[in-house]
Short mmCIF file of C-alpha atoms in Angstrom, two decimals:
data_model
loop_
_atom_site.label_atom_id
_atom_site.label_comp_id
_atom_site.label_asym_id
_atom_site.label_seq_id
_atom_site.Cartn_x
_atom_site.Cartn_y
_atom_site.Cartn_z
CA MET A 1 -0.03 0.03 0.01
CA ASN A 2 1.39 3.33 -1.01
CA ALA A 3 2.08 6.15 1.58
CA THR A 4 -0.45 8.83 1.45
CA PRO A 5 0.81 12.28 0.41
CA SER A 6 0.44 13.50 4.06
CA HIS A 7 2.56 10.80 5.46
CA GLN A 8 5.39 9.78 3.14
CA ALA A 9 8.40 7.49 3.93
CA LEU A 10 11.64 9.41 4.59
CA GLN A 11 13.69 9.73 1.46
CA PRO A 12 17.34 8.62 1.55
CA GLU A 13 18.83 12.03 1.10
CA PHE A 14 17.32 13.04 4.51
CA ARG A 15 18.35 9.98 6.56
CA LEU A 16 21.68 11.24 7.40
CA LEU A 17 20.24 14.39 8.82
CA VAL A 18 17.88 12.40 10.89
CA LEU A 19 20.70 10.24 12.12
CA LEU A 20 22.75 13.36 13.18
CA VAL A 21 19.75 14.85 15.14
CA SER A 22 19.23 11.49 16.68
CA ILE A 23 22.70 11.42 17.85
CA GLY A 24 22.22 14.71 19.75
CA PHE A 25 18.87 13.56 21.06
CA PHE A 26 20.50 10.27 22.29
CA MET A 27 23.42 12.08 23.99
CA GLN A 28 21.17 14.59 25.87
CA GLY A 29 18.64 11.67 26.86
CA LEU A 30 21.42 9.44 28.02
CA ASP A 31 23.31 12.11 29.98
CA THR A 32 19.99 13.15 31.79
CA THR A 33 19.57 9.77 33.12
CA ILE A 34 22.93 7.96 33.31
CA VAL A 35 24.12 10.15 36.26
CA ASN A 36 21.34 9.10 38.61
CA THR A 37 22.63 5.54 39.45
CA ALA A 38 26.32 6.85 39.72
CA ILE A 39 25.59 9.54 42.26
CA PRO A 40 26.54 7.40 45.32
CA SER A 41 29.87 6.29 43.83
CA MET A 42 30.65 9.82 42.62
CA ALA A 43 30.07 11.07 46.15
CA VAL A 44 32.46 8.50 47.60
CA HIS A 45 35.22 9.53 45.22
CA LEU A 46 34.66 13.29 45.70
CA ASN A 47 34.37 12.97 49.44
CA GLU A 48 30.80 14.29 49.53
CA ASP A 49 27.67 13.24 51.23
CA PRO A 50 25.34 11.30 48.53
CA LEU A 51 22.38 13.21 50.02
CA ASN A 52 24.01 16.52 49.02
CA MET A 53 24.90 15.40 45.38
CA HIS A 54 21.61 16.55 43.81
CA SER A 55 23.41 19.55 42.65
CA VAL A 56 25.02 17.48 39.96
CA VAL A 57 21.64 16.86 38.30
CA VAL A 58 20.29 20.39 39.03
CA ALA A 59 23.32 22.18 37.54
CA TYR A 60 22.73 20.27 34.21
CA VAL A 61 18.88 20.70 33.99
CA LEU A 62 18.97 24.14 35.11
CA SER A 63 21.41 25.32 32.48
CA VAL A 64 19.42 23.44 29.91
CA ALA A 65 16.27 25.27 30.88
CA ALA A 66 17.99 28.62 30.93
CA CYS A 67 19.38 28.34 27.39
CA ILE A 68 16.26 26.89 25.61
CA PRO A 69 15.03 30.35 24.98
CA LEU A 70 18.35 31.25 23.22
CA SER A 71 18.51 28.18 20.87
CA GLY A 72 15.91 29.29 18.19
CA TRP A 73 17.37 32.79 17.88
CA LEU A 74 20.84 31.69 17.61
CA ALA A 75 19.90 29.11 14.95
CA ASP A 76 18.02 31.71 12.92
CA ARG A 77 20.81 34.38 13.29
CA PHE A 78 23.94 32.35 12.78
CA GLY A 79 22.70 29.20 10.93
CA ALA A 80 21.47 25.83 12.21
CA ARG A 81 24.65 24.00 11.20
CA ASN A 82 26.90 26.38 12.90
CA ILE A 83 25.00 26.39 16.12
CA TYR A 84 24.58 22.56 16.06
CA PHE A 85 28.21 21.93 15.45
CA SER A 86 29.02 24.47 18.28
CA ALA A 87 26.61 22.55 20.52
CA ILE A 88 28.13 19.16 20.01
CA ILE A 89 31.70 20.56 20.55
CA ILE A 90 30.54 22.31 23.76
CA PHE A 91 28.82 19.17 25.04
CA THR A 92 31.71 16.86 24.14
CA LEU A 93 34.31 18.93 25.66
CA ALA A 94 32.24 19.65 28.74
CA SER A 95 31.90 15.72 28.94
CA LEU A 96 35.66 15.35 28.80
CA GLY A 97 35.86 17.95 31.56
CA CYS A 98 33.18 16.07 33.65
CA GLY A 99 35.26 12.93 33.30
CA GLN A 100 38.50 14.68 34.53
CA SER A 101 36.96 16.37 37.47
CA ASP A 102 38.43 15.79 40.94
CA SER A 103 36.13 18.02 43.04
CA LEU A 104 32.39 18.70 43.15
CA ASN A 105 32.81 22.36 42.25
CA GLU A 106 34.88 21.45 39.15
CA LEU A 107 32.35 18.76 38.28
CA LEU A 108 29.44 21.41 38.68
CA PHE A 109 31.28 23.87 36.39
CA TYR A 110 31.38 21.44 33.47
CA ARG A 111 27.92 20.06 34.03
CA VAL A 112 26.72 23.62 33.47
CA LEU A 113 28.72 23.71 30.14
CA GLN A 114 27.25 20.43 29.25
CA GLY A 115 23.74 21.73 29.95
CA ILE A 116 24.37 24.64 27.63
CA GLY A 117 25.49 22.38 24.81
CA GLY A 118 22.59 20.08 25.75
CA ALA A 119 20.10 22.90 25.58
CA LEU A 120 21.12 23.64 21.95
CA LEU A 121 21.22 20.10 20.65
CA LEU A 122 17.58 19.10 20.30
CA PRO A 123 15.76 22.42 19.57
CA VAL A 124 18.30 23.26 16.85
CA GLY A 125 18.21 19.93 15.46
CA ARG A 126 14.59 19.74 15.33
CA LEU A 127 14.37 23.13 13.83
CA ALA A 128 16.82 22.20 11.10
CA MET A 129 14.70 19.06 10.19
CA LEU A 130 11.56 21.29 10.15
CA LYS A 131 13.18 23.69 7.70
CA VAL A 132 14.93 21.08 5.48
CA ILE A 133 12.68 18.06 5.30
CA PRO A 134 9.27 18.31 3.24
CA ARG A 135 6.47 18.42 5.62
CA ALA A 136 4.99 15.23 4.06
CA GLN A 137 8.01 13.44 5.38
CA PHE A 138 8.33 15.23 8.62
CA LEU A 139 6.32 12.78 10.78
CA SER A 140 8.40 9.83 9.49
CA ALA A 141 11.54 11.77 10.42
CA MET A 142 10.26 12.69 13.90
CA SER A 143 9.18 8.98 14.50
CA LEU A 144 12.71 7.74 13.69
CA MET A 145 14.31 10.44 15.90
CA SER A 146 12.03 9.73 18.73
CA LEU A 147 13.56 6.20 18.96
CA ALA A 148 16.84 7.67 19.99
CA GLY A 149 15.16 9.66 22.72
CA LEU A 150 13.75 6.49 24.15
CA ILE A 151 16.86 4.44 23.91
CA GLY A 152 18.85 6.92 25.98
CA PRO A 153 16.46 6.74 29.01
CA LEU A 154 16.12 3.11 28.69
CA ILE A 155 19.72 2.10 28.99
CA GLY A 156 20.97 5.28 30.88
CA PRO A 157 20.44 4.14 34.31
CA THR A 158 21.57 0.41 33.77
CA LEU A 159 24.70 1.59 31.72
CA GLY A 160 25.51 4.13 34.57
CA GLY A 161 25.38 1.43 37.13
CA TRP A 162 27.30 -1.13 35.07
CA LEU A 163 30.12 1.44 34.45
CA VAL A 164 30.59 2.52 38.02
CA GLU A 165 30.97 -1.13 38.89
CA VAL A 166 33.41 -2.24 36.21
CA THR A 167 35.43 0.93 35.87
CA THR A 168 34.90 4.18 37.57
CA TRP A 169 32.10 6.96 37.46
CA HIS A 170 34.22 9.07 35.17
CA TRP A 171 33.19 6.80 32.18
CA ILE A 172 29.51 7.92 32.40
CA PHE A 173 30.58 11.06 30.92
CA LEU A 174 33.76 9.91 28.78
CA ILE A 175 31.53 7.67 26.65
CA ASN A 176 29.92 10.74 25.22
CA ILE A 177 33.14 11.55 23.37
CA PRO A 178 33.01 9.07 20.54
CA MET A 179 29.36 10.00 19.95
CA GLY A 180 30.34 13.74 19.83
CA VAL A 181 33.20 12.99 17.51
CA LEU A 182 30.86 11.17 15.22
CA GLY A 183 28.33 13.95 15.23
CA CYS A 184 30.84 16.55 14.36
CA LEU A 185 31.99 14.50 11.33
CA ILE A 186 28.57 14.19 10.16
CA THR A 187 27.28 17.69 10.77
CA PHE A 188 28.93 19.42 7.80
CA LYS A 189 27.79 16.75 5.41
CA ALA A 190 24.16 16.29 6.50
CA MET A 191 22.96 19.74 7.76
CA PRO A 192 22.70 22.74 5.66
CA ASN A 193 23.39 26.10 7.37
CA VAL A 194 19.77 27.46 6.94
CA THR A 195 19.15 31.03 8.42
CA GLU A 196 16.37 33.50 8.40
CA PRO A 197 16.69 36.56 6.22
CA THR A 198 15.37 38.91 9.06
CA VAL A 199 15.86 37.99 12.76
CA PRO A 200 14.36 40.52 15.34
CA ARG A 201 16.60 41.79 18.11
CA PHE A 202 17.20 39.35 20.95
CA ASP A 203 15.42 40.22 24.24
CA PHE A 204 18.53 40.04 26.36
CA TRP A 205 16.73 41.88 29.35
CA GLY A 206 13.94 39.33 29.38
CA PHE A 207 16.47 36.55 29.00
CA PHE A 208 18.45 37.90 32.03
CA LEU A 209 15.19 38.00 34.10
CA LEU A 210 14.37 34.41 33.20
CA VAL A 211 17.73 33.15 34.10
CA ILE A 212 17.62 34.95 37.47
CA ALA A 213 14.11 33.64 38.17
CA MET A 214 15.08 30.06 37.37
CA THR A 215 18.52 30.15 39.10
CA GLY A 216 17.26 31.94 42.11
CA LEU A 217 14.21 29.50 42.80
CA SER A 218 16.23 26.29 42.05
CA LEU A 219 19.38 27.22 43.96
CA GLY A 220 17.45 28.83 46.90
CA ILE A 221 15.56 25.41 47.34
CA GLU A 222 18.77 23.44 46.84
CA ASN A 223 20.75 25.33 49.47
CA PHE A 224 18.11 25.40 52.03
CA THR A 225 19.97 22.74 54.19
CA SER A 226 23.36 23.62 53.01
CA THR A 227 25.90 23.84 55.81
CA SER A 228 28.22 26.08 53.70
CA HIS A 229 25.37 28.86 53.34
CA SER A 230 23.24 30.61 55.87
CA LEU A 231 19.36 30.20 55.68
CA TYR A 232 19.21 33.86 54.80
CA TRP A 233 21.17 33.05 51.60
CA SER A 234 18.64 30.79 50.50
CA ILE A 235 15.74 32.99 51.35
CA GLY A 236 17.43 35.72 49.52
CA LEU A 237 17.76 33.74 46.31
CA ILE A 238 14.27 32.53 46.54
CA CYS A 239 13.05 36.11 46.88
CA ALA A 240 15.33 37.25 44.04
CA GLY A 241 13.78 34.44 41.83
CA VAL A 242 10.18 35.54 42.80
CA VAL A 243 10.98 39.34 42.16
CA ALA A 244 12.56 38.36 38.74
CA CYS A 245 9.33 36.44 37.86
CA ILE A 246 7.17 39.29 38.68
CA THR A 247 9.43 41.67 36.80
CA TYR A 248 9.32 39.38 33.63
CA ALA A 249 5.57 39.20 33.76
CA LEU A 250 5.41 42.98 33.54
CA HIS A 251 8.19 42.98 30.84
CA SER A 252 6.36 40.28 28.71
CA HIS A 253 3.20 42.50 28.87
CA ASN A 254 4.84 45.85 27.90
CA HIS A 255 7.76 44.82 25.61
CA GLN A 256 6.96 44.21 21.97
CA ASN A 257 9.91 41.96 21.30
CA ALA A 258 9.68 39.84 24.57
CA LEU A 259 10.68 36.29 24.34
CA PHE A 260 7.34 35.05 25.52
CA ARG A 261 4.54 37.52 25.20
CA SER A 262 1.90 37.61 28.03
CA LYS A 263 -0.89 37.36 25.46
CA MET A 264 -0.29 33.74 25.32
CA PHE A 265 -1.74 33.29 28.72
CA ARG A 266 -5.03 34.80 27.80
CA ASN A 267 -5.76 31.18 26.54
CA LYS A 268 -7.03 29.74 29.61
CA ILE A 269 -6.43 26.10 28.59
CA TYR A 270 -2.60 27.00 27.81
CA ALA A 271 -2.21 29.04 31.12
CA LEU A 272 -3.75 25.97 33.07
CA GLY A 273 -1.61 23.52 31.11
CA VAL A 274 1.64 25.32 31.92
CA LEU A 275 0.82 25.71 35.63
CA GLY A 276 -0.32 22.22 35.87
CA ASN A 277 2.80 20.90 34.03
CA PHE A 278 5.09 22.91 36.47
CA PHE A 279 3.56 21.41 39.60
CA ALA A 280 2.65 17.97 38.37
CA ARG A 281 6.22 17.42 37.29
CA LEU A 282 7.77 18.35 40.53
CA GLY A 283 7.30 14.77 42.05
CA GLY A 284 7.33 12.69 38.62
CA ASN A 285 10.53 14.29 37.43
CA ALA A 286 12.38 13.90 40.89
CA MET A 287 11.72 10.13 41.01
CA PRO A 288 14.48 9.17 38.51
CA PHE A 289 16.93 10.95 40.92
CA LEU A 290 15.26 10.01 44.23
CA ILE A 291 14.56 6.20 43.72
CA PRO A 292 18.06 5.08 42.71
CA LEU A 293 19.40 7.16 45.65
CA MET A 294 17.02 5.37 48.00
CA LEU A 295 17.79 1.88 46.51
CA GLN A 296 21.56 2.27 47.01
CA VAL A 297 22.00 4.56 50.14
CA ALA A 298 19.11 3.38 52.13
CA PHE A 299 18.55 -0.18 50.85
CA GLY A 300 22.08 -1.01 50.02
CA PHE A 301 21.55 -2.23 46.47
CA LYS A 302 24.50 -2.30 43.93
CA PRO A 303 24.55 0.34 41.23
CA PHE A 304 24.03 -2.13 38.32
CA VAL A 305 20.92 -3.71 40.00
CA THR A 306 19.59 -0.38 40.81
CA GLY A 307 19.97 0.46 37.00
CA LEU A 308 18.15 -2.66 35.89
CA LEU A 309 15.27 -1.86 38.29
CA MET A 310 14.88 1.45 36.61
CA ILE A 311 14.02 -0.23 33.23
CA PRO A 312 10.37 -1.16 34.11
CA ILE A 313 9.72 2.60 34.43
CA VAL A 314 10.69 3.21 30.90
CA LEU A 315 9.02 -0.11 29.58
CA GLY A 316 5.83 1.29 31.40
CA ALA A 317 5.96 4.56 29.62
CA LEU A 318 6.40 2.70 26.36
CA ALA A 319 3.56 0.37 26.90
CA SER A 320 1.24 3.39 27.67
CA LYS A 321 1.79 5.20 24.41
CA PRO A 322 -0.84 3.27 22.36
CA LEU A 323 -3.40 3.60 25.09
CA ILE A 324 -3.11 7.36 25.63
CA ARG A 325 -5.02 8.56 22.68
CA PRO A 326 -7.94 6.18 23.16
CA ILE A 327 -8.23 7.13 26.78
CA ILE A 328 -8.27 10.75 26.27
CA GLN A 329 -10.80 10.23 23.55
CA ARG A 330 -13.03 8.23 25.60
CA PHE A 331 -12.83 10.19 28.99
CA GLY A 332 -11.68 13.71 27.81
CA TYR A 333 -8.68 15.73 29.10
CA ARG A 334 -10.43 16.96 32.31
CA ASN A 335 -11.43 13.59 33.57
CA VAL A 336 -8.21 11.91 32.55
CA LEU A 337 -5.90 14.52 34.24
CA LEU A 338 -8.12 14.77 37.39
CA VAL A 339 -8.07 10.96 37.99
CA ASN A 340 -4.56 10.25 36.69
CA THR A 341 -2.98 13.19 38.74
CA LEU A 342 -4.40 11.57 41.90
CA LEU A 343 -3.12 8.30 40.91
CA VAL A 344 0.38 9.52 40.12
CA GLY A 345 0.48 11.29 43.59
CA ALA A 346 -0.82 8.18 45.29
CA CYS A 347 1.83 6.03 43.31
CA ILE A 348 4.64 8.28 44.46
CA ALA A 349 3.51 8.26 48.03
CA SER A 350 3.04 4.48 47.87
CA PHE A 351 6.85 3.96 47.31
CA ALA A 352 7.06 4.90 51.10
CA LEU A 353 5.65 1.41 51.70
CA SER A 354 8.64 -0.27 50.07
CA SER A 355 11.73 -1.56 52.01
CA ALA A 356 14.95 -3.34 51.31
CA ASP A 357 12.93 -6.72 51.68
CA THR A 358 10.26 -5.84 49.12
CA PRO A 359 9.98 -8.72 46.54
CA ILE A 360 11.56 -7.93 43.15
CA TRP A 361 8.42 -8.92 41.29
CA LEU A 362 6.49 -6.44 43.37
CA ARG A 363 9.06 -3.84 42.99
CA THR A 364 9.16 -4.27 39.24
CA LEU A 365 5.43 -4.18 39.04
CA HIS A 366 5.34 -0.97 41.10
CA PHE A 367 7.82 0.73 38.83
CA PHE A 368 6.00 -0.37 35.59
CA ILE A 369 2.87 1.15 36.88
CA PHE A 370 4.48 4.30 37.73
CA GLY A 371 5.91 4.53 34.42
CA MET A 372 2.53 3.98 32.79
CA LEU A 373 0.82 6.56 34.88
CA ASN A 374 3.61 9.19 34.58
CA SER A 375 3.78 8.95 30.79
CA LEU A 376 0.07 9.29 30.49
CA GLN A 377 0.32 12.26 32.79
CA PHE A 378 3.07 13.96 30.80
CA VAL A 379 1.58 13.34 27.27
CA SER A 380 -2.02 14.43 28.33
CA MET A 381 -0.61 17.73 29.97
CA ASN A 382 1.41 18.59 26.98
CA THR A 383 -1.16 17.90 24.40
CA LEU A 384 -3.74 19.80 26.31
CA THR A 385 -1.47 22.78 26.70
CA LEU A 386 -0.62 23.26 23.11
CA LYS A 387 -3.70 22.18 21.32
CA ASP A 388 -5.63 25.48 21.25
CA LEU A 389 -2.56 27.80 20.60
CA PRO A 390 -3.05 29.98 17.54
CA GLN A 391 -0.28 29.26 14.76
CA GLN A 392 1.46 32.55 15.41
CA ASP A 393 1.92 31.50 19.19
CA ALA A 394 2.80 27.91 18.43
CA SER A 395 6.51 28.15 18.39
CA SER A 396 6.85 30.58 21.32
CA GLY A 397 4.34 28.55 23.27
CA ASN A 398 6.07 25.20 22.81
CA SER A 399 9.47 26.84 23.75
CA PHE A 400 8.03 28.09 26.93
CA LEU A 401 6.49 24.78 27.86
CA SER A 402 9.83 23.18 27.17
CA MET A 403 11.62 25.69 29.48
CA ILE A 404 8.99 25.05 32.25
CA MET A 405 9.25 21.42 31.95
CA MET A 406 13.05 21.73 32.66
CA VAL A 407 12.74 24.14 35.26
CA SER A 408 10.02 21.74 37.10
CA MET A 409 12.72 18.95 36.89
CA SER A 410 15.36 21.27 38.27
CA ILE A 411 13.13 22.34 41.35
CA GLY A 412 11.74 19.01 41.74
CA VAL A 413 15.20 17.33 42.08
CA ALA A 414 16.41 20.20 44.41
CA LEU A 415 13.15 19.85 46.44
CA ALA A 416 13.69 16.16 46.78
CA GLY A 417 17.24 16.52 47.95
CA THR A 418 16.37 19.24 50.46
CA LEU A 419 13.58 17.21 51.84
CA VAL A 420 15.69 14.18 52.29
CA ASN A 421 18.32 16.18 54.16
CA VAL A 422 15.64 17.83 56.43
CA PHE A 423 13.92 14.53 57.28
CA SER A 424 17.45 12.68 57.68
CA ALA A 425 18.34 15.40 60.23
CA TYR A 426 14.95 14.82 61.92
CA PHE A 427 15.07 11.07 61.95
CA ASP A 428 18.71 10.63 62.56
CA ALA A 429 21.04 8.73 60.04
CA ILE A 430 20.18 5.41 61.37
CA HIS A 431 16.67 5.81 59.98
CA LEU A 432 17.62 7.07 56.63
CA THR A 433 14.87 4.99 55.10
CA SER A 434 12.30 6.81 57.07
CA ALA A 435 13.73 10.15 55.60
CA PHE A 436 13.24 8.84 52.01
CA HIS A 437 9.76 7.61 52.88
CA ALA A 438 8.76 11.06 54.37
CA THR A 439 10.03 12.63 51.18
CA LEU A 440 8.03 10.46 48.84
CA ILE A 441 4.86 11.18 50.89
CA CYS A 442 5.52 14.96 50.62
CA LEU A 443 6.07 14.87 46.79
CA GLY A 444 3.00 12.52 46.34
CA CYS A 445 0.91 14.98 48.26
CA ILE A 446 2.21 17.88 46.00
CA ASN A 447 1.02 15.88 43.00
CA ILE A 448 -2.42 15.14 44.58
CA ILE A 449 -2.97 18.92 45.40
CA THR A 450 -2.13 19.78 41.62
CA ALA A 451 -5.40 18.07 40.73
CA LEU A 452 -7.03 21.35 41.86
CA ILE A 453 -5.43 23.01 38.93
CA PHE A 454 -6.88 20.51 36.39
CA TRP A 455 -10.36 20.83 38.22
CA GLN A 456 -10.40 24.38 36.67
CA ILE A 457 -10.37 22.92 33.16
CA PRO A 458 -13.80 23.55 31.30
CA LYS A 459 -15.93 20.47 31.25
CA ASP A 460 -16.61 21.06 27.54
CA THR A 461 -12.95 21.07 26.60
CA ALA A 462 -12.76 19.37 23.16
CA VAL A 463 -10.31 16.53 22.55
#
């Protein structure tokens, strides 16, 4: 049967470009997840408390979030190929720096650079595909590329656990180097340097306010229990973040060339979707960091076994994909998000019932169910948020949503790390498992409360 004109098979001349973008997508997806199972081993080598190592994750995710608004403008101004090549170089050299680090501060510096490179890889690669590949073949190209995005998180935790057992944690970063070199070699052959003839001035003032807002809120929460900074320092950072948020809101309303105009939020569905995305992802995005830490530090599991136990979460997410559309069509966005938000919150809190003696089959089933529910949550929220945006706001709205998703991950991980430290001080070190359980209950409750946001979705919202 021939492909319809609206969905054609990808032609050979575009396959190399899709491979190139897939390499970047794979590197970013792998690097986001491979660190989680290696954190306790990294802490031992760097003479740090593993409960204070969440900054390794936060530094990367926060720098990705901060640079997302910059990616599209840079590609339009200087060319997609030049920016993509620069991103791979930055990411690869930063990976080398991470692999050579001997202190936490040095590692954090290179993780920030890595995040800057990672922030440019996927958006610029996707933009190049959109501009070069005919629209009829774009769906096929995106489907092929998405496989790379699934493989990275699937193998990341297990590969990270295996590497720290057979070699050292440094190799979780050094394995990026061959992929980066391959990407550099392909870039100039596969990707044309497409630019835009007219590019508006970049909103540097708005960008600065957004960076202050994201950094202040994330680092303020992260340093709340830090012994090297006073409580007033954390409160000051959080206040600076809140002030920057309010200032940007005014800026986006009055500035004609603002990165994200306030008029987008007149769309009630988009506003509710963004708000729901932020709060509903705090718990879900913290789990890939928190669960491996609990399994190793509190339960005494080996890194490789911990990585293997993370696979059911990804398999659950994959298994849910064919079910999401029929479920939403049958019950509608409002009902699905109301019920599923409560289920995700209850599932997160229910991890507090697990212990080192929990049977493997039950733990595996638990992770699989969480993966299914979390995937349904994320896909439903994303499609609801973007579905009614007018065409002229689609690009800006999608970029803002992507930034919110990464900020939520950054704050979620920072919050999880802070809560574990607070509860470990309360319960004492010998009751570390209780500290993790209390943290899981708190994160689950945040998710359950988020259902109040989705309650505001109009009952007649079309699918």
